[in-house]
mmCIF file of C-alpha atoms in Angstrom:
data_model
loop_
_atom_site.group_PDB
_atom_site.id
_atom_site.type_symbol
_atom_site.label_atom_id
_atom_site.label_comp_id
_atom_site.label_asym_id
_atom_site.label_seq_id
_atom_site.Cartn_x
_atom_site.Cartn_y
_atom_site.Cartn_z
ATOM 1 C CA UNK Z 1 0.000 0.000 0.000
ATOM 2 C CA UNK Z 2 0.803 3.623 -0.146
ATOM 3 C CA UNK Z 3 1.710 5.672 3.372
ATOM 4 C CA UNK Z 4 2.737 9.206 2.951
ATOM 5 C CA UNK Z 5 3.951 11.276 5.941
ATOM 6 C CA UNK Z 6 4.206 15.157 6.398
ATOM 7 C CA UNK Z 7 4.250 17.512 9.615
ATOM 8 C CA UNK Z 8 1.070 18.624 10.693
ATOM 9 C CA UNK Z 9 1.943 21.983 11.330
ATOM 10 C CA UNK Z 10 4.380 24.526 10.885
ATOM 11 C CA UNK Z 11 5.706 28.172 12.094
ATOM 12 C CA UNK Z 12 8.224 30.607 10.693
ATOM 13 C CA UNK Z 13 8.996 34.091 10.536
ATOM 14 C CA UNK Z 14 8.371 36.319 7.506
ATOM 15 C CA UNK Z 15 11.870 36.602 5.750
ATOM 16 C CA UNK Z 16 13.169 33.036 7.377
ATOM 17 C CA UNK Z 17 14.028 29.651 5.458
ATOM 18 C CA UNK Z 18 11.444 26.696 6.376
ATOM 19 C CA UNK Z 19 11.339 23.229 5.089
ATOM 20 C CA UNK Z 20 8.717 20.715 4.915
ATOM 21 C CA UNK Z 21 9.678 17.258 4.700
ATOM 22 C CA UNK Z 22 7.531 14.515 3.098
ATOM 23 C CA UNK Z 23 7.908 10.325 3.458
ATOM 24 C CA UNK Z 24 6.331 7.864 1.547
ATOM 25 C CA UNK Z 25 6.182 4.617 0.682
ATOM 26 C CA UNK Z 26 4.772 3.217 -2.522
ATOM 27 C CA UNK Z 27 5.078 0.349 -4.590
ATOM 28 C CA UNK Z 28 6.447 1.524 -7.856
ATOM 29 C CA UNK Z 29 7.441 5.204 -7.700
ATOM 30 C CA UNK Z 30 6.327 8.039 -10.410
ATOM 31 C CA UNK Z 31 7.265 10.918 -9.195
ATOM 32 C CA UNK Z 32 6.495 13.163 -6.289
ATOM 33 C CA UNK Z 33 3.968 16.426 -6.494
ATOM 34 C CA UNK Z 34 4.479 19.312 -3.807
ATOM 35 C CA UNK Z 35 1.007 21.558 -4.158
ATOM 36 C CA UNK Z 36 0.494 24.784 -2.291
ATOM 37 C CA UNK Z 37 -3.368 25.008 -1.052
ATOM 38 C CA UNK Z 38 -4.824 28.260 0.433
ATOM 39 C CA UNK Z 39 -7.462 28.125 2.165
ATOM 40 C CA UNK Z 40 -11.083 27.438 0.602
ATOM 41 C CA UNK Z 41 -9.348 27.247 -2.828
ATOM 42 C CA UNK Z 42 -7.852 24.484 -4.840
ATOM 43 C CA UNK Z 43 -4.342 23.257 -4.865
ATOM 44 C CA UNK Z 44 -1.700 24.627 -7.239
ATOM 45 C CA UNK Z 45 0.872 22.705 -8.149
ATOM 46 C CA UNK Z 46 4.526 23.494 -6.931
ATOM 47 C CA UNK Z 47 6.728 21.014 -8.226
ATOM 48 C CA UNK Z 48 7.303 17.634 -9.727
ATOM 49 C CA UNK Z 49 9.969 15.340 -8.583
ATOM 50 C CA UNK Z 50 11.360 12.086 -10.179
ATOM 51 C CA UNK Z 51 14.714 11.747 -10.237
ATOM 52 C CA UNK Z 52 17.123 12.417 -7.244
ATOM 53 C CA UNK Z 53 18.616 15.814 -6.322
ATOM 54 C CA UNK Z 54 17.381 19.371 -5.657
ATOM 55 C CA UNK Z 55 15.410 21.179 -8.026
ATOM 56 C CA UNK Z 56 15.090 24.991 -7.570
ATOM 57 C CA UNK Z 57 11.914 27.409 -8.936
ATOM 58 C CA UNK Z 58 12.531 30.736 -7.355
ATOM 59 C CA UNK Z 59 11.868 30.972 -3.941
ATOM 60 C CA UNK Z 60 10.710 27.622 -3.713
ATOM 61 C CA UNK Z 61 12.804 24.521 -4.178
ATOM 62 C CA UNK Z 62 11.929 20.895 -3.733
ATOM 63 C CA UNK Z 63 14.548 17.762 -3.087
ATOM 64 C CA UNK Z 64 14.049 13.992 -3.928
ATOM 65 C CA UNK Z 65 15.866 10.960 -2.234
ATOM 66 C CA UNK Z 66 14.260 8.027 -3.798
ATOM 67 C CA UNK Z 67 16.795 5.388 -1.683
ATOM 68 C CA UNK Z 68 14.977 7.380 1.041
ATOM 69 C CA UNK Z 69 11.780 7.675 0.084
ATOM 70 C CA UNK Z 70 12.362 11.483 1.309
ATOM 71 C CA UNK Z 71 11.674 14.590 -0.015
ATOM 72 C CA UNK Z 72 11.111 18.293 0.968
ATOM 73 C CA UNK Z 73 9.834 21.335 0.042
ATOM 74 C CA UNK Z 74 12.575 24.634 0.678
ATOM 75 C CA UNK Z 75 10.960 27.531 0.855
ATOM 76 C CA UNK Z 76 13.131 30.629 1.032
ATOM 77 C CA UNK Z 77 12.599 34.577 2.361
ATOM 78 C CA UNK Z 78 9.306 33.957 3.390
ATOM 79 C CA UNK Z 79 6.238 36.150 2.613
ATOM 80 C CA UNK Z 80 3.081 36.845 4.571
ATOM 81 C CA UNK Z 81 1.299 35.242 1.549
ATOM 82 C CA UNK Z 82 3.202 31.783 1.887
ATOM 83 C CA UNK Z 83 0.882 30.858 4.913
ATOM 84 C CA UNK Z 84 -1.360 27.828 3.431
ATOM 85 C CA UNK Z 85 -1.245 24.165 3.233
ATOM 86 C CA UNK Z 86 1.766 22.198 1.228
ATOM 87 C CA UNK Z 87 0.408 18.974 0.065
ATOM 88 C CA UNK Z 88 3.019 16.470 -1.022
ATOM 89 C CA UNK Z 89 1.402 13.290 -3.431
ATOM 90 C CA UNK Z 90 2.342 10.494 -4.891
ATOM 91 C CA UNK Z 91 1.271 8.861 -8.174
ATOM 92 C CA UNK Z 92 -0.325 5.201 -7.447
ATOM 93 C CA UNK Z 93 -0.493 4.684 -10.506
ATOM 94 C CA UNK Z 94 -3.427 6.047 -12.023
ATOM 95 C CA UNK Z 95 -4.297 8.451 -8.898
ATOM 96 C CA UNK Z 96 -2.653 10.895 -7.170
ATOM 97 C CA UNK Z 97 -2.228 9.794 -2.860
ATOM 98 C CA UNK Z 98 -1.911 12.893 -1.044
ATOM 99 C CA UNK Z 99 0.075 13.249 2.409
ATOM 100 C CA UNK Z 100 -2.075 14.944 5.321
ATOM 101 C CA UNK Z 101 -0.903 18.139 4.297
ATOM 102 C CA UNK Z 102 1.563 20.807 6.102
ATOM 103 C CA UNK Z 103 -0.413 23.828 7.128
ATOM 104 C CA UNK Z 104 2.186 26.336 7.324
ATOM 105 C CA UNK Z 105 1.707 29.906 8.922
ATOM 106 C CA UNK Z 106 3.937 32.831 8.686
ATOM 107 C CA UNK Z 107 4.325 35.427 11.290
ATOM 108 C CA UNK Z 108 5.512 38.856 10.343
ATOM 109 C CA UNK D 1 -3.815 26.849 -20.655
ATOM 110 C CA UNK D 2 -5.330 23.812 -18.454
ATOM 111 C CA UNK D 3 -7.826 25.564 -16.673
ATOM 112 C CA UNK D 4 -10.698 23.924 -15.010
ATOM 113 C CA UNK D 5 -13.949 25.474 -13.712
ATOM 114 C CA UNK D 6 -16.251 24.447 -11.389
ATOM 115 C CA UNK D 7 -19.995 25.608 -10.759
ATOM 116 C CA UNK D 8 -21.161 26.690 -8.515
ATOM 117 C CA UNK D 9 -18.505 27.709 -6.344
ATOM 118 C CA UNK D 10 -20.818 27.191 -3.048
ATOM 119 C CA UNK D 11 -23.910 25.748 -2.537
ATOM 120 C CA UNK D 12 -26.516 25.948 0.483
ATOM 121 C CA UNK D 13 -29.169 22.935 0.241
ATOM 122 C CA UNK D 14 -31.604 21.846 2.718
ATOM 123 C CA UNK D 15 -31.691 18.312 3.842
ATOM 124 C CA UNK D 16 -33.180 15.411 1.943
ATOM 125 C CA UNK D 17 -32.727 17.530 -1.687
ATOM 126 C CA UNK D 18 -29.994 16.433 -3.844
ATOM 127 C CA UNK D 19 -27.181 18.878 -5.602
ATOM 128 C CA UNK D 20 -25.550 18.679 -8.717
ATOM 129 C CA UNK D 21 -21.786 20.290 -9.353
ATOM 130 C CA UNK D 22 -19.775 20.632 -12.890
ATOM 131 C CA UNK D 23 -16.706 20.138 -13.532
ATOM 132 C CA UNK D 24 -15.393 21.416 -16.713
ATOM 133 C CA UNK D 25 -11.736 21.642 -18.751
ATOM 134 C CA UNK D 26 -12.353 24.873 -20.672
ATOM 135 C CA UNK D 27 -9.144 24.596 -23.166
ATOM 136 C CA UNK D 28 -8.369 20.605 -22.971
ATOM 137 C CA UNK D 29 -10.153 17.497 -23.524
ATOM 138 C CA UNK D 30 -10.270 15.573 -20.284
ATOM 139 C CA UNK D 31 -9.629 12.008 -20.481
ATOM 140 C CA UNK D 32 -9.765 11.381 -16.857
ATOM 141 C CA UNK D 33 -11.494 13.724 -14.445
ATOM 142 C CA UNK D 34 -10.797 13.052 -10.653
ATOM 143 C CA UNK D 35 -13.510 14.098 -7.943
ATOM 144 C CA UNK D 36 -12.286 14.965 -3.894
ATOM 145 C CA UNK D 37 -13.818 15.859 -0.892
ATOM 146 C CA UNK D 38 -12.054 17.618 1.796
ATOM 147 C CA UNK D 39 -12.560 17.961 4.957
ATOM 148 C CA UNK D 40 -11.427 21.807 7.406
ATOM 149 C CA UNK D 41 -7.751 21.333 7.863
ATOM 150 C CA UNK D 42 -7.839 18.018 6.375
ATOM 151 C CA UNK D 43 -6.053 16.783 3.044
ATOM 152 C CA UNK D 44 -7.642 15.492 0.031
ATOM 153 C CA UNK D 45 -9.533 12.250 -0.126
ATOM 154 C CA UNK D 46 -10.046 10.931 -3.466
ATOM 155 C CA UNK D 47 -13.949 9.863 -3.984
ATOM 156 C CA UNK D 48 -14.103 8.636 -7.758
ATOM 157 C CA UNK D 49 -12.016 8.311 -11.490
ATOM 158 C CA UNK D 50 -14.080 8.804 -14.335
ATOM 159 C CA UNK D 51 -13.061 8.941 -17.635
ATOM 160 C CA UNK D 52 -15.490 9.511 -20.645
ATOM 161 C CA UNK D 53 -18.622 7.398 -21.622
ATOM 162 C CA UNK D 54 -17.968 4.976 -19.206
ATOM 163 C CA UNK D 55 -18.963 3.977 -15.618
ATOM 164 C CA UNK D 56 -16.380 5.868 -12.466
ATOM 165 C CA UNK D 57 -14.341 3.577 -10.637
ATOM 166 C CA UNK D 58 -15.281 4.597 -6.802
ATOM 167 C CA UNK D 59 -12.587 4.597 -4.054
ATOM 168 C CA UNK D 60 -13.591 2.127 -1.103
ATOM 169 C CA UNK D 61 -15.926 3.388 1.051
ATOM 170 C CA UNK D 62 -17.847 5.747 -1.260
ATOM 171 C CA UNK D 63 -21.327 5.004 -1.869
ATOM 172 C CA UNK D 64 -21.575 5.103 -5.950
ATOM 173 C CA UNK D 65 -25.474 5.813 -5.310
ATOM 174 C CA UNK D 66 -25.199 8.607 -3.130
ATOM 175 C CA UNK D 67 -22.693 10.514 -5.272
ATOM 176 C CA UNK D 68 -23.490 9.937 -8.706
ATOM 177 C CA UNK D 69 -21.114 10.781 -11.553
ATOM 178 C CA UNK D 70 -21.475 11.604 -14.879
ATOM 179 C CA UNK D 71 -18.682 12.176 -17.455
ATOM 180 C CA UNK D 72 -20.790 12.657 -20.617
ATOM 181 C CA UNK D 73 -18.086 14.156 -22.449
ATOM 182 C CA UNK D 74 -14.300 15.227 -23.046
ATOM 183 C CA UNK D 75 -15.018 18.435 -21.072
ATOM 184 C CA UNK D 76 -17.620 18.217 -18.970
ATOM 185 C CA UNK D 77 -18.786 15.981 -15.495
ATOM 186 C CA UNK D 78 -20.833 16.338 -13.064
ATOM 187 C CA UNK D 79 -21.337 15.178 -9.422
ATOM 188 C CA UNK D 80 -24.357 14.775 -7.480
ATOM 189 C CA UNK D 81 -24.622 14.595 -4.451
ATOM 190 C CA UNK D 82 -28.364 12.673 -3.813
ATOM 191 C CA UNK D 83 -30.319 13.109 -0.630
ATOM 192 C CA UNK D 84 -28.311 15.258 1.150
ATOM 193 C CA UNK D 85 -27.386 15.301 4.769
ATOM 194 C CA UNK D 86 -25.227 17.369 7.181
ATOM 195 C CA UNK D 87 -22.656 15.440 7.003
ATOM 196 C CA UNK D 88 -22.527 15.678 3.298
ATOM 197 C CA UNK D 89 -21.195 19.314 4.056
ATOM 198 C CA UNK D 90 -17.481 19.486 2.942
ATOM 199 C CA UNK D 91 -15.143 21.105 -0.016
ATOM 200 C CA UNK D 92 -15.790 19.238 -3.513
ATOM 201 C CA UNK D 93 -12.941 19.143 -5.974
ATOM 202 C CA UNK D 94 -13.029 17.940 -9.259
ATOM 203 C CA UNK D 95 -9.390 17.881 -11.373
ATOM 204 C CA UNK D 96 -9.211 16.949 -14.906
ATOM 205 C CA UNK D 97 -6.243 15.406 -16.749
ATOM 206 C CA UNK D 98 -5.929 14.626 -20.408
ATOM 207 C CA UNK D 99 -4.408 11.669 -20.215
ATOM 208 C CA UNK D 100 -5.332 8.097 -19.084
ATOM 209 C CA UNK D 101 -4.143 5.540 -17.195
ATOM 210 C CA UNK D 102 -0.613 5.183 -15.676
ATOM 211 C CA UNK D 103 -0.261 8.995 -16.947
ATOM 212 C CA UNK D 104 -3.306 10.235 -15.208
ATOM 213 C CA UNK D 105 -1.513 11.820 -12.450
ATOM 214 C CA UNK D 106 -0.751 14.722 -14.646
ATOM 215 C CA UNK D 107 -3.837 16.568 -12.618
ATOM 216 C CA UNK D 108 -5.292 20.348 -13.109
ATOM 217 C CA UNK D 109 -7.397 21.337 -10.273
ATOM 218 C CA UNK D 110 -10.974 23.333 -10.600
ATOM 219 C CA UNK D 111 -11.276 26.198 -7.783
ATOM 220 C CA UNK D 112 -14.003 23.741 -5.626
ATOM 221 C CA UNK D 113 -17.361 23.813 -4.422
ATOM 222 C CA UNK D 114 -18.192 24.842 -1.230
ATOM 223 C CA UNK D 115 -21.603 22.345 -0.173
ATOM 224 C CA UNK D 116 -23.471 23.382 2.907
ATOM 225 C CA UNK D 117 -26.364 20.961 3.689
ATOM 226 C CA UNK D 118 -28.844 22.558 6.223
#
């Protein structure tokens, strides 16, 4: 089966450096999808991972460890606006498994 | 490009009555379309696949006769959510993809619909 683990919460300062770290488990491996979900709106979608290493889009960057079954989300000089859910999901195969979610909130 | 509506964006029903929310690709054919419920401060739950002119594939747990879906065509299904009850109250989200199968995962999210039973 497919087990995905994030932090339930989070806390950071407006201007800081946070990261959220996902684990999974899944047979067969596709990828991993970081989404960003405010509040009473749909996800967007951050990043895609699949192969191993760190992968950098602005002030957001997301890492892969597939020996590890790891991977986090690096989000850098924090806005205001960055306080919302991070969803980390897996492909399974057909279907995307989402973790619990990270609700994130940033204080100024 | 990939956008996805949904309609309406919130819905008040009284008990007992039954709603109906679309889901539509505006500028892509959607092979697959994906409908989730979510729950305050809870993640995504996947309720059904449905891919055109055939039957959706419910996940375990989801009554296919309470939440009826339709995906009559590349851009367009609909959910409804029959005899309503309280607990029926939650955040619907559909997400379309325009691929199939193993490839599915490649997932564009509509904005959700807010469903308050009364």
């Amino acid at each position: 089966g497919q087990n995905i683990d994030q932090p339930t919460e989070m806390t950071a300062t407006e201007g800081a450096i946070v990261q959220i770290n996902c684990t999974y488990q899944t047979s067969g491996f596709n990828g991993l999808f970081w989404y960003q979900q405010h509040a009473g709106e749909a996800p967007t979608f951050l990043s895609y991972n699949v192969l191993d290493g760190l992968e950098e889009k602005g002030r957001f960057s997301s890492f892969l460890s597939r020996s590890k079954g790891y991977s986090y989300l690096l989000l850098k000089e924090l806005q205001m606006k960055d306080s919302a859910s991070y969803l980390c999901a897996v492909p399974s195969p057909d279907k995307l498994i989402f973790g619990t979610g990270t609700r994130l909130q940033v204080f100024p | 490009g990939a956008v996805v509506s949904q309609h309406p964006s919130r819905v008040i029903c009284k008990s007992g009555t039954s709603v109906k929310i679309e889901c539509r690709s505006l500028d892509f054919q959607a092979t697959t379309m994906f409908w989730y419920r979510q729950f305050p401060k809870k993640s995504l739950m996947l309720m059904a696949t449905s891919n055109e002119g055939s039957k959706a594939t419910y996940e375990q747990g989801v009554e296919k006769d309470k939440f009826l879906i339709n995906h009559a065509s590349l851009t367009l299904s609909t959910l409804t959510v029959t005899s309503a009850h309280p607990e029926d109250s939650s955040f619907y989200i559909c997400s379309a993809s325009p691929l199939a199968g193993a490839h599915s995962y490649e997932q564009y999210f509509g904005p959700g619909t807010r469903l308050t039973v009364t």
